[in-house]
PDB file of C-alpha atoms and ligand atoms in Angstrom:
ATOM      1  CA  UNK A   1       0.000   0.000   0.000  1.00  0.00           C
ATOM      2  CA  UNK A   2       1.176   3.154  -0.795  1.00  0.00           C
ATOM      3  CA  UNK A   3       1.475   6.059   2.017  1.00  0.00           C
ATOM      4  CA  UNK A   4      -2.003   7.679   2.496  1.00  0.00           C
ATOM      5  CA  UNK A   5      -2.139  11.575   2.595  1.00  0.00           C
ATOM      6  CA  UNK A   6      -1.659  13.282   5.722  1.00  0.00           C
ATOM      7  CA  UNK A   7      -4.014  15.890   5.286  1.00  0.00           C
ATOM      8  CA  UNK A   8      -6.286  16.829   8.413  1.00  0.00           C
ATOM      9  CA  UNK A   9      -8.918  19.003   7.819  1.00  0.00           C
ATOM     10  CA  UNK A  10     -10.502  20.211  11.502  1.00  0.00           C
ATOM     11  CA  UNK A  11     -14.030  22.280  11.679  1.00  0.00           C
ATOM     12  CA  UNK A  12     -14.281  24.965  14.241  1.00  0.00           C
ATOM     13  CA  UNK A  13     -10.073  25.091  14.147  1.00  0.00           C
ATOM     14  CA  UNK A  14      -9.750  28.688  14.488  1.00  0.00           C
ATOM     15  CA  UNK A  15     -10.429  28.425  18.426  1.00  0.00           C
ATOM     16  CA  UNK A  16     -10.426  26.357  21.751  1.00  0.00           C
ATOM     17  CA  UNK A  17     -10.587  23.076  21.506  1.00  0.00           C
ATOM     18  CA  UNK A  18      -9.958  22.863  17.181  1.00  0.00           C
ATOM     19  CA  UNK A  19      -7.227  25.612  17.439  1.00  0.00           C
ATOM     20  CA  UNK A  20      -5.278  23.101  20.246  1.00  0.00           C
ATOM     21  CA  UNK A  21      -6.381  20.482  17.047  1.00  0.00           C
ATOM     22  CA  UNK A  22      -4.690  21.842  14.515  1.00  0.00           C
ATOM     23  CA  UNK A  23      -1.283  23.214  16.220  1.00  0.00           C
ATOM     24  CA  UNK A  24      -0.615  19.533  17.700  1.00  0.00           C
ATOM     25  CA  UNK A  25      -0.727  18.174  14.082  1.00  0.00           C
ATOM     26  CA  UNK A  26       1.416  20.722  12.163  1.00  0.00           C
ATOM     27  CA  UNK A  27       3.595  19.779  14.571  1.00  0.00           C
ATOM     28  CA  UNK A  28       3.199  16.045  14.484  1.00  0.00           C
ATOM     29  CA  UNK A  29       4.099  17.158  10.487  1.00  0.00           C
ATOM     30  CA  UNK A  30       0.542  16.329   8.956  1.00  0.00           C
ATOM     31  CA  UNK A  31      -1.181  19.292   6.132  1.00  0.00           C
ATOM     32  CA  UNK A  32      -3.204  20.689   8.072  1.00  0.00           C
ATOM     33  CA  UNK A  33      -6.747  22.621   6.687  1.00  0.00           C
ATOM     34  CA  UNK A  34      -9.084  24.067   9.148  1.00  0.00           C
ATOM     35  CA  UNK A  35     -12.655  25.211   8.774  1.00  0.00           C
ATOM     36  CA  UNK A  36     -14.915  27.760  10.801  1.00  0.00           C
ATOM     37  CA  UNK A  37     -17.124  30.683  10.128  1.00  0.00           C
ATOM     38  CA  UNK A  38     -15.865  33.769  10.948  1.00  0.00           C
ATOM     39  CA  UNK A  39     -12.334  34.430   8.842  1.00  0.00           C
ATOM     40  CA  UNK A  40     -10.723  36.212  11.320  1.00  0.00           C
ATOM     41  CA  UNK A  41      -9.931  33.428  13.926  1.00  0.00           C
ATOM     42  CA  UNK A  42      -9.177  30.925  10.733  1.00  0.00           C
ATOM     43  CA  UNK A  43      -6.678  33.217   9.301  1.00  0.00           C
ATOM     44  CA  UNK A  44      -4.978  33.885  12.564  1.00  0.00           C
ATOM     45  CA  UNK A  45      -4.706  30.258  13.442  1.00  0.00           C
ATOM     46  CA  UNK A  46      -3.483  30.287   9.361  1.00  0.00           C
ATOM     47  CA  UNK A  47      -0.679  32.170   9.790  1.00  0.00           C
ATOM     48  CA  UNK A  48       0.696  30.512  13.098  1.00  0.00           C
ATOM     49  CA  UNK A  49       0.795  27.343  12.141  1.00  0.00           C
ATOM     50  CA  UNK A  50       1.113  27.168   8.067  1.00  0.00           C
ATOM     51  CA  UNK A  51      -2.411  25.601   7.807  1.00  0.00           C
ATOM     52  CA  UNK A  52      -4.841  25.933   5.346  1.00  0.00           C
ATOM     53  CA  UNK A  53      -7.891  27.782   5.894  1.00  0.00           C
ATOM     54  CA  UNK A  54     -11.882  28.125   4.316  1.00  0.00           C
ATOM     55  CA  UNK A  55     -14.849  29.788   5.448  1.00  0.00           C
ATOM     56  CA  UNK A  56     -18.191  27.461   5.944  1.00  0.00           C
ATOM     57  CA  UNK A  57     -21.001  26.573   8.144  1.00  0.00           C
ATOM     58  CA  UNK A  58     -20.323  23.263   8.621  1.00  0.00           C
ATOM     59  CA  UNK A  59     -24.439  22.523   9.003  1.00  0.00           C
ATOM     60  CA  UNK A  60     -24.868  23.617   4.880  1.00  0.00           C
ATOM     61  CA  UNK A  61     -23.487  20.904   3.500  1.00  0.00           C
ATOM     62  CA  UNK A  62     -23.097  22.805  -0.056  1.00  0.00           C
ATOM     63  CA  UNK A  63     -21.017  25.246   1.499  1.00  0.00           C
ATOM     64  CA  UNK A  64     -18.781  22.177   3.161  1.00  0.00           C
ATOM     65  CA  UNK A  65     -18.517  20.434  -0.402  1.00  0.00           C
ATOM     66  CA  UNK A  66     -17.103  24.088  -1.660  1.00  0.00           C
ATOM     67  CA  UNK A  67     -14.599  24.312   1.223  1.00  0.00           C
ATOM     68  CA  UNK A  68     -13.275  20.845   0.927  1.00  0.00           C
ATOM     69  CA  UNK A  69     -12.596  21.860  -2.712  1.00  0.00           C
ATOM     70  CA  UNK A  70     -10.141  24.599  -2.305  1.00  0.00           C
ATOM     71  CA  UNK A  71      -8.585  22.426   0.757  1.00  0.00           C
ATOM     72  CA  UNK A  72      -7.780  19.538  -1.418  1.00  0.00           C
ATOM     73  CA  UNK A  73      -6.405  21.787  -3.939  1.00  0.00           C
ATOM     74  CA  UNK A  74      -4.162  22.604  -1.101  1.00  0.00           C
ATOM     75  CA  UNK A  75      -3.449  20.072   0.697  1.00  0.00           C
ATOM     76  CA  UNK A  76      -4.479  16.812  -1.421  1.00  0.00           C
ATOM     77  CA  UNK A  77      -7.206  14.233  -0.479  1.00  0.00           C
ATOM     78  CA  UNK A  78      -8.270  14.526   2.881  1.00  0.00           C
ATOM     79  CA  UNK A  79      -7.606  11.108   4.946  1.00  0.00           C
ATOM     80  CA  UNK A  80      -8.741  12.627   9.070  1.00  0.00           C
ATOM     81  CA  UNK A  81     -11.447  14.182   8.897  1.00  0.00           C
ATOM     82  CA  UNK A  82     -11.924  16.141  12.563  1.00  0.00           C
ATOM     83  CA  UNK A  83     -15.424  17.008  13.436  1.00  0.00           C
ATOM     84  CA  UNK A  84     -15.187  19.546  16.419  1.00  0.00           C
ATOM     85  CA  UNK A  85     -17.356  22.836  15.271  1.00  0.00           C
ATOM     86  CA  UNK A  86     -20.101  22.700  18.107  1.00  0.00           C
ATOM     87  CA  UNK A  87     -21.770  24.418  20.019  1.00  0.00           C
ATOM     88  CA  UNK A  88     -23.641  24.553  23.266  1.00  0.00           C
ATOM     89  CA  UNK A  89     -27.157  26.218  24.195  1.00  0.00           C
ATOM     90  CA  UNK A  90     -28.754  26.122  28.145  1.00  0.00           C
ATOM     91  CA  UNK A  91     -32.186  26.451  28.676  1.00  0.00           C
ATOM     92  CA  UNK A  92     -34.162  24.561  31.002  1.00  0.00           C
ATOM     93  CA  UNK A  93     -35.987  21.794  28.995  1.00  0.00           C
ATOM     94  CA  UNK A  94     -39.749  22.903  29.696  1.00  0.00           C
ATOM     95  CA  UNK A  95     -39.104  26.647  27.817  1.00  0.00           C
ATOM     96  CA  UNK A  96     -36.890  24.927  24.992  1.00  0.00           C
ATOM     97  CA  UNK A  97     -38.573  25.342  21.077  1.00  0.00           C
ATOM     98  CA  UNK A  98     -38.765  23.215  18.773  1.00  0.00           C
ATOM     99  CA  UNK A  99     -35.930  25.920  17.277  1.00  0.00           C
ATOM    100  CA  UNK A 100     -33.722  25.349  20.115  1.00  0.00           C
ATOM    101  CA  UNK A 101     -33.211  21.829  20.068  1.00  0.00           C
ATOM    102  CA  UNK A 102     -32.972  21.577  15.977  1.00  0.00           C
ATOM    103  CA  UNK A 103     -30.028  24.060  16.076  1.00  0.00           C
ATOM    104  CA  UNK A 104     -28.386  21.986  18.167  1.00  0.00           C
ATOM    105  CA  UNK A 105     -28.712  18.920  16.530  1.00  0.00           C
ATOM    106  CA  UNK A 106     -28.005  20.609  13.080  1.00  0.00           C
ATOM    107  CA  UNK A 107     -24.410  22.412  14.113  1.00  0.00           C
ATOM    108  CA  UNK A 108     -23.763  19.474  16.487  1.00  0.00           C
ATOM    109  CA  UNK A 109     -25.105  16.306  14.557  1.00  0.00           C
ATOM    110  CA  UNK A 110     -25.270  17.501  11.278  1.00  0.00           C
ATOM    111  CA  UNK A 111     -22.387  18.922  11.585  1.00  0.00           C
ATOM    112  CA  UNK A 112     -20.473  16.133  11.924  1.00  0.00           C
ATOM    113  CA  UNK A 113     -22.345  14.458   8.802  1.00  0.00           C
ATOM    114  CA  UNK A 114     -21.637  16.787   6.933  1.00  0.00           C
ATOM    115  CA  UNK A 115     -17.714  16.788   7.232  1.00  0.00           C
ATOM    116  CA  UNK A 116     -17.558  13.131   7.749  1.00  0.00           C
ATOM    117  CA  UNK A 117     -19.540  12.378   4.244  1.00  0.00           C
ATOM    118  CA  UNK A 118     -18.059  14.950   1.887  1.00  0.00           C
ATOM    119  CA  UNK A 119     -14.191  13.746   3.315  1.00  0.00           C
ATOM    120  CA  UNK A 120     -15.089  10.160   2.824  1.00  0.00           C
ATOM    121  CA  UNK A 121     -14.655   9.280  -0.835  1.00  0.00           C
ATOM    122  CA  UNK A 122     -10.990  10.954  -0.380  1.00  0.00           C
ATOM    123  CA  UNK A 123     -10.318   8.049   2.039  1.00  0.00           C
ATOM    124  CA  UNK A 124     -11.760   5.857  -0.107  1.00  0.00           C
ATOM    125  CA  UNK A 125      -9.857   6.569  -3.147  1.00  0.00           C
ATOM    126  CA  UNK A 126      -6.649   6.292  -0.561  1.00  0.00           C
ATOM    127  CA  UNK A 127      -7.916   3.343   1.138  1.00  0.00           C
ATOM    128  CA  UNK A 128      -7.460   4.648   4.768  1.00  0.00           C
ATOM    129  CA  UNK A 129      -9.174   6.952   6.478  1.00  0.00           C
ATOM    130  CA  UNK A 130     -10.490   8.339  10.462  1.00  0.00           C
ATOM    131  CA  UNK A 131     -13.395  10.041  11.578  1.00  0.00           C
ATOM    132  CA  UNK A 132     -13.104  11.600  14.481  1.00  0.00           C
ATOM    133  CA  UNK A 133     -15.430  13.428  16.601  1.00  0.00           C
ATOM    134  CA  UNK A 134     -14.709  15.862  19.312  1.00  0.00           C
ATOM    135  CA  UNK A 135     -18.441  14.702  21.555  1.00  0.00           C
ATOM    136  CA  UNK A 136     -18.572  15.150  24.949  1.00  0.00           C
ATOM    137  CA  UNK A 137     -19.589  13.865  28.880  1.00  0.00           C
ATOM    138  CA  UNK A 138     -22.854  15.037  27.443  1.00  0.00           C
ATOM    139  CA  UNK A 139     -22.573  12.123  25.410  1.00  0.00           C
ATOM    140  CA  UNK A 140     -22.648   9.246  27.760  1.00  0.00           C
ATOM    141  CA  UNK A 141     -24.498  11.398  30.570  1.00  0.00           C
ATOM    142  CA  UNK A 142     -27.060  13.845  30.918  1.00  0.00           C
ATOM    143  CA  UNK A 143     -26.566  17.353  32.563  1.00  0.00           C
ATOM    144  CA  UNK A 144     -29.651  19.664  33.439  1.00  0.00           C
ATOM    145  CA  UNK A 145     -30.414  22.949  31.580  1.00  0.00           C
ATOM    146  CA  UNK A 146     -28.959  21.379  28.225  1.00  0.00           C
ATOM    147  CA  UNK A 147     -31.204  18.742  26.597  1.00  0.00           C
ATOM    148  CA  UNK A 148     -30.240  19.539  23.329  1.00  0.00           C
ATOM    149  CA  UNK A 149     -27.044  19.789  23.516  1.00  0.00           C
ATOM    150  CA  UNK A 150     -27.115  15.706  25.627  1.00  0.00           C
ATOM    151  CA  UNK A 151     -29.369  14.869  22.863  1.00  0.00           C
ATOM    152  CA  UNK A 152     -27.001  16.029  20.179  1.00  0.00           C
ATOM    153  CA  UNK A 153     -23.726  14.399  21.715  1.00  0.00           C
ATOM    154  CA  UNK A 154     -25.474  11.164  22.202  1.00  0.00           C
ATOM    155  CA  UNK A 155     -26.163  11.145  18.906  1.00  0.00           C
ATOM    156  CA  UNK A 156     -23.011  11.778  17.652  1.00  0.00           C
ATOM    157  CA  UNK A 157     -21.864   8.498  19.341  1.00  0.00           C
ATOM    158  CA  UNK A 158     -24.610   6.879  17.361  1.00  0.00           C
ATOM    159  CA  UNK A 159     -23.423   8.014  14.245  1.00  0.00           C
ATOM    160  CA  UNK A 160     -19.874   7.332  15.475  1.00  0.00           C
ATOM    161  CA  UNK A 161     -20.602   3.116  16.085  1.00  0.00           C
ATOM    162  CA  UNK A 162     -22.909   2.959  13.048  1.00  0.00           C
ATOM    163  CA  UNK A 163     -20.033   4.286  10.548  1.00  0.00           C
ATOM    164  CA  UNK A 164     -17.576   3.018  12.288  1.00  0.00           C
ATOM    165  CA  UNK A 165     -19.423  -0.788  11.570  1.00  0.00           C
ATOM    166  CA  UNK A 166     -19.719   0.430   8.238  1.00  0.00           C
ATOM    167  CA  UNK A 167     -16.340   1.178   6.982  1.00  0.00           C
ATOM    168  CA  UNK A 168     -14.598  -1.400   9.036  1.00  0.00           C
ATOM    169  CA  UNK A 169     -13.642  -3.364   6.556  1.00  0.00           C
ATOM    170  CA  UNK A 170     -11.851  -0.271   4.018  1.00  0.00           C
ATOM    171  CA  UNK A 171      -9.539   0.767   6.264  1.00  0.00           C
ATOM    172  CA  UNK A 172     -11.293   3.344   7.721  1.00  0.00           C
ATOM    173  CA  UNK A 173     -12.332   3.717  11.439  1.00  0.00           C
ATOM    174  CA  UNK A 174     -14.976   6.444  13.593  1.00  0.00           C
ATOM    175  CA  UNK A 175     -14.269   7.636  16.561  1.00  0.00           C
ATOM    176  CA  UNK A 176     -15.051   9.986  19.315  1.00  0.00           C
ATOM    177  CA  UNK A 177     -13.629  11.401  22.329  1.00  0.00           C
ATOM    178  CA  UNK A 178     -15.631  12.472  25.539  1.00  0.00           C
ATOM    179  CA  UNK A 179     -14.365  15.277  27.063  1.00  0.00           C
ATOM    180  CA  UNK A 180     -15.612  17.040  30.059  1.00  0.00           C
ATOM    181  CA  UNK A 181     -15.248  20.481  31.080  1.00  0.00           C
ATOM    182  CA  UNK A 182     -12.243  22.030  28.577  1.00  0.00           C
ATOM    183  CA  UNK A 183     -10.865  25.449  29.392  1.00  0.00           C
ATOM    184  CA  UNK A 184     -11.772  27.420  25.975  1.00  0.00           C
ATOM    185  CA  UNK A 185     -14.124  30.177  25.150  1.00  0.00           C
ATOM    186  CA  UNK A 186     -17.008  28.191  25.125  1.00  0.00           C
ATOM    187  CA  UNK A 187     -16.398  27.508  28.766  1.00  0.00           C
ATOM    188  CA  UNK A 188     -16.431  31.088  29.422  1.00  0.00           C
ATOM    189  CA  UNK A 189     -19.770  31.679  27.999  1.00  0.00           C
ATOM    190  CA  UNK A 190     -21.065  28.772  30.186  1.00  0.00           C
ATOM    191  CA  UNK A 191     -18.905  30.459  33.165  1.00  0.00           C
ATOM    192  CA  UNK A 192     -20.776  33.843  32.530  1.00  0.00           C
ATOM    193  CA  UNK A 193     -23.739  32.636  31.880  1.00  0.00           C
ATOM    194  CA  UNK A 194     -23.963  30.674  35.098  1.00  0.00           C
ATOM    195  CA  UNK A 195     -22.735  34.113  37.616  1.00  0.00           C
ATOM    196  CA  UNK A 196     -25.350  36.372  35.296  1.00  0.00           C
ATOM    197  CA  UNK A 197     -28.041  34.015  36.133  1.00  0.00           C
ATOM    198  CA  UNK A 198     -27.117  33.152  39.609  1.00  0.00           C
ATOM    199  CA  UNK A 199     -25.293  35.999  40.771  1.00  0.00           C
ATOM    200  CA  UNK A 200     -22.396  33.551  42.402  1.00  0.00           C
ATOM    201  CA  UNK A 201     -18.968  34.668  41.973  1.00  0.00           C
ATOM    202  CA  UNK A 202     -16.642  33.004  39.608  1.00  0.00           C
ATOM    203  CA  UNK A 203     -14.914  30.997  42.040  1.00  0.00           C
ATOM    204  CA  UNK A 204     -17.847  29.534  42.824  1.00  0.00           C
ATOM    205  CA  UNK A 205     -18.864  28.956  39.460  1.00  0.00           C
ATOM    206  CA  UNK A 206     -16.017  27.387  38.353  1.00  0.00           C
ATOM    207  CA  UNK A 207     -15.719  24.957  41.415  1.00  0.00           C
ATOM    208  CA  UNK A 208     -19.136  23.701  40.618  1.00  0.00           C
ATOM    209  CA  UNK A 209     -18.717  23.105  36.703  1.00  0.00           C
ATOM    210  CA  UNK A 210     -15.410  21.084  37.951  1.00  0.00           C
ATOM    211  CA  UNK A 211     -16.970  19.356  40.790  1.00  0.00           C
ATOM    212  CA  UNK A 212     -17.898  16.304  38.463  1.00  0.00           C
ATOM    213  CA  UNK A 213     -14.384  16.005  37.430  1.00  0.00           C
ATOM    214  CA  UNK A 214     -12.638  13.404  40.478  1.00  0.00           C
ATOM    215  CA  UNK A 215      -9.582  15.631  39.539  1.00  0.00           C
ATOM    216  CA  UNK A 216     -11.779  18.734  40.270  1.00  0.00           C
ATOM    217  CA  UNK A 217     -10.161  20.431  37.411  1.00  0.00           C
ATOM    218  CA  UNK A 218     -10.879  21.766  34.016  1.00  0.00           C
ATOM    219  CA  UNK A 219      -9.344  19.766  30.952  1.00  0.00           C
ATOM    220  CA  UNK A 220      -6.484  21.693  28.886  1.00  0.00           C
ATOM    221  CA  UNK A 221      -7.376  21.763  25.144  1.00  0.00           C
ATOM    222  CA  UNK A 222      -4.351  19.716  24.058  1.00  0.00           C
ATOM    223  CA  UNK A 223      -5.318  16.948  26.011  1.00  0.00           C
ATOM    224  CA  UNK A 224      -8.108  16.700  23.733  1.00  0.00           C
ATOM    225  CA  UNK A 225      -5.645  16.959  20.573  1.00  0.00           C
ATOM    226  CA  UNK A 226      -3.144  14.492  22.307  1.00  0.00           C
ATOM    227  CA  UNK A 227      -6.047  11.852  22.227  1.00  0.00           C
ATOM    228  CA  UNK A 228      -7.084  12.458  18.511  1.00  0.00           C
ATOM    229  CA  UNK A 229      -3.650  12.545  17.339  1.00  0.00           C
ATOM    230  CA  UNK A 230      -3.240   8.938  18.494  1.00  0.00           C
ATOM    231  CA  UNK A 231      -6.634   7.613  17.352  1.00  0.00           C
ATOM    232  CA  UNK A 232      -4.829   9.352  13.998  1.00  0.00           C
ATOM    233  CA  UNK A 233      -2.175   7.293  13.952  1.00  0.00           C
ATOM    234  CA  UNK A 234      -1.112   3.650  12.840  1.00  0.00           C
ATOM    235  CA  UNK A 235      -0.678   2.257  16.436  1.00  0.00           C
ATOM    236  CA  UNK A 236      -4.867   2.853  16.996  1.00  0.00           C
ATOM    237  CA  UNK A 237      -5.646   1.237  13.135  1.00  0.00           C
ATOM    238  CA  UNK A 238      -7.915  -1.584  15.614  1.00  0.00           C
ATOM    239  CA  UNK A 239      -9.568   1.318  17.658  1.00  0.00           C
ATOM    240  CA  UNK A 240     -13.136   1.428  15.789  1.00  0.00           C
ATOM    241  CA  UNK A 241     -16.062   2.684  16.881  1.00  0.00           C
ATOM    242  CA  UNK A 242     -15.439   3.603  20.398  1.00  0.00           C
ATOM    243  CA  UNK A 243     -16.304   6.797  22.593  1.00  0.00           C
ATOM    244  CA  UNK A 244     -12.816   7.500  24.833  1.00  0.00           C
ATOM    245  CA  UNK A 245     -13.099   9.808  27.890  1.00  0.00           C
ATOM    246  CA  UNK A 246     -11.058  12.741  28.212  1.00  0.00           C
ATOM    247  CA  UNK A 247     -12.538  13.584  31.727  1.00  0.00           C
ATOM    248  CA  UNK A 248     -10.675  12.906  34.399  1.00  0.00           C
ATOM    249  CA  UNK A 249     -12.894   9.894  35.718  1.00  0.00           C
ATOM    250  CA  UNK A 250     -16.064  11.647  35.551  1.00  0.00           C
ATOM    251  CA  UNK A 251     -17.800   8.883  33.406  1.00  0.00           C
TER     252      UNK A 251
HETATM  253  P1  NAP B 301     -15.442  27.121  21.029  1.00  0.00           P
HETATM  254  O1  NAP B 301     -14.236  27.742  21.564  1.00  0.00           O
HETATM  255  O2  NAP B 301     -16.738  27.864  21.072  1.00  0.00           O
HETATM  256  O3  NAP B 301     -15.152  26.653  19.554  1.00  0.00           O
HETATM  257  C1  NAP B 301     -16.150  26.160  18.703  1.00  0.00           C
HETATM  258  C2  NAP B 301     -15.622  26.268  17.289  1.00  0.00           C
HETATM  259  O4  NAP B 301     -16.596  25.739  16.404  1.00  0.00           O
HETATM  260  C3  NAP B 301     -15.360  27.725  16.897  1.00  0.00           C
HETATM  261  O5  NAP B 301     -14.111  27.789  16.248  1.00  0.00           O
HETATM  262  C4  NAP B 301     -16.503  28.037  15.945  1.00  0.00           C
HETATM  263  O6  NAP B 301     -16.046  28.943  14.963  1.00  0.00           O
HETATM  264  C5  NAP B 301     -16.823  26.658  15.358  1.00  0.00           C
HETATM  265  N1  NAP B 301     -18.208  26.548  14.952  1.00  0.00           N
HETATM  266  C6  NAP B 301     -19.312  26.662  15.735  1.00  0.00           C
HETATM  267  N2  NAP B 301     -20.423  26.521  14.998  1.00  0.00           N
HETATM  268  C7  NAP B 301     -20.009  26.315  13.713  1.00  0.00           C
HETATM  269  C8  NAP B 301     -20.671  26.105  12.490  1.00  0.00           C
HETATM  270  N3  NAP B 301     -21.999  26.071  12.413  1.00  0.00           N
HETATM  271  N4  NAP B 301     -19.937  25.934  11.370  1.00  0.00           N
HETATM  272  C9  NAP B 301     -18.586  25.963  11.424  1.00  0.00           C
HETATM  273  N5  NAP B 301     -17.899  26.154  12.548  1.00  0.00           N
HETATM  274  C10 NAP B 301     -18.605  26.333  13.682  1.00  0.00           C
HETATM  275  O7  NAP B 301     -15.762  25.752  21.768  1.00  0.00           O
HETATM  276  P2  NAP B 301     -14.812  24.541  22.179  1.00  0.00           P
HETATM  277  O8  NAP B 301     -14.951  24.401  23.636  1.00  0.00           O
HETATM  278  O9  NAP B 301     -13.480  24.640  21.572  1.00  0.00           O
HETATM  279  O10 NAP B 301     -15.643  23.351  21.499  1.00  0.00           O
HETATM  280  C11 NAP B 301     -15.112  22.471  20.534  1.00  0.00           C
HETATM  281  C12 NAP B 301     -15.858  21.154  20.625  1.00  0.00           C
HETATM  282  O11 NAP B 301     -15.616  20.575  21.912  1.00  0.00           O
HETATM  283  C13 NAP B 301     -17.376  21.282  20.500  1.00  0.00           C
HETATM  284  O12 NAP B 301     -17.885  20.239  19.700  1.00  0.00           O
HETATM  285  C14 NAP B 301     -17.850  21.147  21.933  1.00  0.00           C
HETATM  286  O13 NAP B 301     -19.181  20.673  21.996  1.00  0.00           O
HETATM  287  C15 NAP B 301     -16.844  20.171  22.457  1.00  0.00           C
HETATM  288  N6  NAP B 301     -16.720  20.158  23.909  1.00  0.00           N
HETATM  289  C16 NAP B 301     -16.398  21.285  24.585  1.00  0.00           C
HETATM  290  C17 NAP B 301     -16.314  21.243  25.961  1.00  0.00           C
HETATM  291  C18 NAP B 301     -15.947  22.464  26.779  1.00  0.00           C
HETATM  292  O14 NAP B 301     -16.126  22.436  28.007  1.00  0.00           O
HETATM  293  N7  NAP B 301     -15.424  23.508  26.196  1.00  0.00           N
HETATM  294  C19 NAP B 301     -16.553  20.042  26.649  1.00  0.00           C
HETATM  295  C20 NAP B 301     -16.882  18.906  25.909  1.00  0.00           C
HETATM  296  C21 NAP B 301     -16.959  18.966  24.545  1.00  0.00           C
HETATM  297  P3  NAP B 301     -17.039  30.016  14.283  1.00  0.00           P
HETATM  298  O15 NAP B 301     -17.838  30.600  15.402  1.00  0.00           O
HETATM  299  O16 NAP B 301     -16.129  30.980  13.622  1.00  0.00           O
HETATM  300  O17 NAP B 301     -17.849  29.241  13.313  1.00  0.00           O
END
């Protein structure tokens, strides 16, 4: 077999958790394309590392297909295909619309379909191939206040063990990991959210979001990418289908 391409392309890479991503494989030596909406964060994250950058929502799948497009003129076929855009929306369950819980399951579930389909006749074509999903706690447990967002993670495990049966026998595995609570802006907005509503102080706040880690601490970003770079590579070829916690214990 020849060498497949080492091109990674990662949505939501221009911050948090994807930025962490994409720096740990440009320096791990892989092509490296990243994916977001808003330019400004892409190009920044561009310029730092050498990667490859393209604006799209990853829930319009059109505007995916176009991305991947300009990447592989770039970079080549696209073998890892990261899904880690996301995002995360609290509301108590009985005041949730119909609205609500459809965006979440379009940028968090859709999402992930999205990138995953459009990368896979690449791997195809090179006869190896990972999907990888950055889900969450939220996927093997459920948290109050964000339904959707539970409903959305479990479901990317779903989607995760069904592909991952699918394409087990071309070479090409699924994957997720299950973090919990990962220092990054997205954190902050939960951090904020939580003294606005509350009115406890930030100490407070953060003690209680990292009381369900046993380490009672908050996960760094590149232990995330440290994970995904090894499902990525040869060593984790027998890994398939599996959800691996990044969580200190919690679940
Ligand atoms: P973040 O800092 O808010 O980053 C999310 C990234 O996704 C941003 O770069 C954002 O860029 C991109 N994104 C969001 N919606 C998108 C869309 N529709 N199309 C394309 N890109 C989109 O959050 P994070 O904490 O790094 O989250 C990364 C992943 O980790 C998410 O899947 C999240 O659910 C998961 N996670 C986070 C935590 C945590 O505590 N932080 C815990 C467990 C799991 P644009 O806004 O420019 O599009």
């Amino acid at each position: 077999m020849t060498n497949p391409s080492r091109h990674v392309v990662i949505t939501g890479g221009g911050s948090g958790v994807g930025a962490a991503i994409a720096e740990c494989f440009s320096q791990a030596g892989f092509q490296v394309s990243i994916i977001g909406r808003r330019k400004e964060p892409l190009e920044k994250m561009g310029k730092k590392i050498g990667a490859a950058y393209a604006v799209a929502d990853v829930t319009d799948r059109a505007a995916v297909d176009g991305a991947l497009e300009d990447l592989r003129a770039k970079n080549g076929p696209v073998t890892i295909a990261i899904a880690n855009a996301g995002a995360a929306v609290s509301k108590p369950f009985a005041v949730m619309s119909q609205a609500d819980i459809s965006s979440m399951l379009d940028v968090n579930v859709t999402g992930v379909f999205n990138i995953w389909q459009a990368c896979l006749a690449d791997m195809m074509q090179e006869n190896w191939g990972r999907m990888l999903a950055v889900a969450s706690t939220a996927s093997l447990k459920g948290y109050p206040y964000v339904s959707g967002y539970c409903a959305a993670k479990h479901g990317v495990l779903g989607l995760t063990r069904a592909v991952s049966l699918e394409l087990a026998k071309k070479n090409i595995t699924a994957n997720a990991v299950c973090p919990g609570f990962v220092e990054t802006p997205m954190l902050e907005a939960s951090v904020v959210n939580i003294i606005e509503k509350t009115g406890m102080s930030r100490q407070s706040a953060e003690d209680g979001l990292k009381a369900g880690n046993p380490m009672k601490r908050f996960i760094q970003p590149h232990e995330v990418a440290d994970t995904l770079l090894w499902l990525a590579s040869a060593g984790a070829a027998s890994v398939n289908g599996q959800a691996i916690s990044v969580n200190g214990g919690e679940v």
